[in-house]
Amino acid sequence: MSDKNMPRSYDGPPDYRNVGLHGMSPKTTHDEKSRFNFLAHLNRHLASEILPGVKTAYETRVEPKNPFPNHRNQVRKALLEDSLFQHWSALRRGTMELRQQAGRWVTLRQANELNSKAAEMTKDDPRLVLDANLDIPKYLSSIDHHCMPGSYHDELVPGDVTGAANYDVGIFVTTGGGLGRFSDGGGQAVVQWMQKNRPDFAPKRILDIGGGLGQNVVPIAQAYPDAEVVCVDTGAPVLRYGLARAKSLGVENITFVQANAEDLSRFPDGHFDWVQSTMFLHETSVKAMPKIMKESHRLLAPGGLVMHVEQPQYAADMPLYEQAIRDWDAFYNNEPFWTKMHELDLDQWMVDAGFSRDELVHGGVAAVVDASLFPEHANDDVEDYGRKAAWHIVGGQKSDAVKEAAQ
Amino acid sequence: MTEAIDPLKLAGAKPKGKRPYFLKDPDVERVLAVTMALAQEVAVMRERLDTVERILEEKGTLSQSDIEAYNPPKPIAEARGSWTQEYLARVLRIYQQEIEALDNVNEPSSEDIGHELGAE
């Protein structure tokens, strides 16, 4: 392994040791870091070396036997009969399970320290608002999302944050470092979009719905330090961990509230200037989405913006093969609503929630990372479909009737 | 407070939601999963050995805490990353060959060619 005689230039995941540490970061041994390194590489290998072969297999031996499919499910079912797709899928599923085991081992072996630290850092802090009586909605309680045992809400002991810590340490592995030092490349991308497209926007109150442990809202709170920021999620462990994590990063303007985004009646109409969701809607349901969208519209102040960041929708011009591969996580990585969510007409849902067509906002963003250490979307030609760090924005800006009348 | 947590047992817990199997024989999928877990542990061991070598080369002595604290500078991290790529290419070689074969599905076998060459 002589670095003096490297046969080719390196293009791969950075070392896990580049991941940014904060006050809630679990401690990792040498070998635990090595395990994360291996798993990041394995994910990358499956995407860059084997998945292109699955496409060739589809074109050369699957499609000829199953011509003219008219839906992505037909493509997926035909692929399920192909041995290369079977092996790629078995390896991908197995890699996710190894990742969960590796992250859970790290966090559970130090559960006591992590839970005590979170308790100490959030004790009597009014910025942690928990609701022990909140019902976890079925779309979260019926399955463990992305094969993460206990999901965002289960507590192994009172005050548990180990599930949140596991989620935090594992993002590097699943994305091969694509989300940057603090796994916040999505949040940073949203900030960059806002500063470029709405340079004069000065929100006083910002709401992040389904914000989890707040990794994507922290950069927003940093970019708008005078704003009052609220992060809402149904899971107490992620909120506890999130407040402690944000504080340890010196971010003091976020309140973490345990609530269901379908019913945010605790906040009055027009309370927020910006309502944000980042990779959240696909973890809800077709019944929940209209309620979430109506709430978001109701909570928005005149002139304010709602922004939903998700993977691209399955538009008519997206090849059915691509749709079928993007659907993999829906069927085989416990993201059950992913498939339906990506075929919905989000514009129509925004209109049904109260926006007019000319208030709608669209955009595209890719993860913003420290490119000296982490792979950048712009320089990365490996297509990992639903896991690539590039997203679409579907949003709405409420017209400012008062301001317009005055002009 | 956390007596109830047994990390060894809980780390590998099954997530809620029935597990999909993809291969024609689920037993083969189980063996594949065990094989990849072992491949992971070999990579972990190899990185540890590399760390030991680098520290010894630089300092001539070694302690457990040196190993735990080791943070490779970028060129070394890239060399280690390159090794992992080579390693995965070796372990998963059979898939590379299968993918290459997709470009030539009517490729004759040695037996086919033998028949052809032996024909009068």
Short mmCIF file of C-alpha atoms in Angstrom, two decimals, chain B residues 25-117:
data_model
loop_
_atom_site.label_atom_id
_atom_site.label_comp_id
_atom_site.label_asym_id
_atom_site.label_seq_id
_atom_site.Cartn_x
_atom_site.Cartn_y
_atom_site.Cartn_z
CA ASP B 25 -32.09 -19.83 -2.76
CA PRO B 26 -32.28 -17.85 0.51
CA ASP B 27 -29.54 -20.04 1.95
CA VAL B 28 -27.15 -18.66 -0.67
CA GLU B 29 -28.17 -15.12 0.35
CA ARG B 30 -27.36 -15.95 3.96
CA VAL B 31 -23.93 -17.21 2.95
CA LEU B 32 -23.38 -14.07 0.86
CA ALA B 33 -24.28 -11.91 3.90
CA VAL B 34 -21.83 -13.83 6.11
CA THR B 35 -19.13 -13.56 3.43
CA MET B 36 -19.51 -9.78 3.14
CA ALA B 37 -19.43 -9.37 6.91
CA LEU B 38 -16.14 -11.29 6.90
CA ALA B 39 -14.87 -9.18 4.01
CA GLN B 40 -15.65 -6.15 6.18
CA GLU B 41 -13.62 -7.53 9.07
CA VAL B 42 -10.64 -8.32 6.82
CA ALA B 43 -10.68 -4.70 5.60
CA VAL B 44 -10.81 -3.50 9.21
CA MET B 45 -7.81 -5.67 10.07
CA ARG B 46 -5.89 -4.51 7.01
CA GLU B 47 -6.44 -0.85 7.89
CA ARG B 48 -5.25 -1.53 11.43
CA LEU B 49 -2.13 -3.23 10.10
CA ASP B 50 -1.47 -0.25 7.85
CA THR B 51 -1.84 2.09 10.83
CA VAL B 52 0.64 -0.02 12.82
CA GLU B 53 3.13 0.05 9.94
CA ARG B 54 2.84 3.81 9.45
CA ILE B 55 3.34 4.58 13.14
CA LEU B 56 6.28 2.18 13.43
CA GLU B 57 7.89 3.60 10.32
CA GLU B 58 7.60 7.12 11.68
CA LYS B 59 8.27 6.60 15.40
CA GLY B 60 9.88 3.19 15.75
CA THR B 61 7.64 2.46 18.75
CA LEU B 62 3.97 1.79 19.17
CA SER B 63 1.21 1.99 21.77
CA GLN B 64 -2.49 1.16 21.71
CA SER B 65 -3.32 4.82 22.14
CA ASP B 66 -1.16 5.75 19.11
CA ILE B 67 -3.29 3.40 17.03
CA GLU B 68 -6.57 4.78 18.39
CA ALA B 69 -5.50 8.37 17.78
CA TYR B 70 -4.03 7.82 14.33
CA ASN B 71 -5.42 10.18 11.68
CA PRO B 72 -3.91 9.66 8.24
CA PRO B 73 -2.83 12.74 6.27
CA LYS B 74 -4.67 13.09 2.95
CA PRO B 75 -2.14 11.24 0.70
CA ILE B 76 -2.08 8.31 3.12
CA ALA B 77 -5.88 8.31 3.48
CA GLU B 78 -6.11 8.21 -0.31
CA ALA B 79 -3.62 5.35 -0.53
CA ARG B 80 -5.72 3.44 2.00
CA GLY B 81 -8.88 4.29 0.05
CA SER B 82 -7.23 3.03 -3.13
CA TRP B 83 -6.32 -0.20 -1.40
CA THR B 84 -9.96 -0.69 -0.35
CA GLN B 85 -11.07 -0.16 -3.94
CA GLU B 86 -8.57 -2.74 -5.19
CA TYR B 87 -9.65 -5.10 -2.45
CA LEU B 88 -13.35 -4.80 -3.34
CA ALA B 89 -12.52 -5.27 -7.02
CA ARG B 90 -10.79 -8.54 -6.05
CA VAL B 91 -13.50 -9.79 -3.70
CA LEU B 92 -16.35 -8.95 -6.07
CA ARG B 93 -14.51 -9.97 -9.28
CA ILE B 94 -17.13 -12.55 -10.29
CA TYR B 95 -19.65 -9.74 -10.82
CA GLN B 96 -17.23 -7.81 -13.02
CA GLN B 97 -16.83 -10.86 -15.26
CA GLU B 98 -20.56 -11.41 -15.44
CA ILE B 99 -21.06 -7.77 -16.46
CA GLU B 100 -18.34 -7.98 -19.12
CA ALA B 101 -19.97 -11.14 -20.49
CA LEU B 102 -23.21 -9.21 -21.07
CA ASP B 103 -21.54 -7.54 -24.05
CA ASN B 104 -21.06 -10.86 -25.81
CA VAL B 105 -23.91 -13.20 -24.98
CA ASN B 106 -23.24 -15.61 -27.86
CA GLU B 107 -19.60 -16.03 -26.93
CA PRO B 108 -18.49 -19.60 -27.71
CA SER B 109 -17.08 -21.72 -24.88
CA SER B 110 -13.80 -23.60 -25.05
CA GLU B 111 -15.81 -26.74 -25.62
CA ASP B 112 -17.58 -25.14 -28.60
CA ILE B 113 -14.28 -24.04 -30.06
CA GLY B 114 -12.75 -27.47 -29.40
CA HIS B 115 -15.51 -29.09 -31.42
CA GLU B 116 -14.93 -26.61 -34.21
CA LEU B 117 -11.17 -27.09 -34.22
#
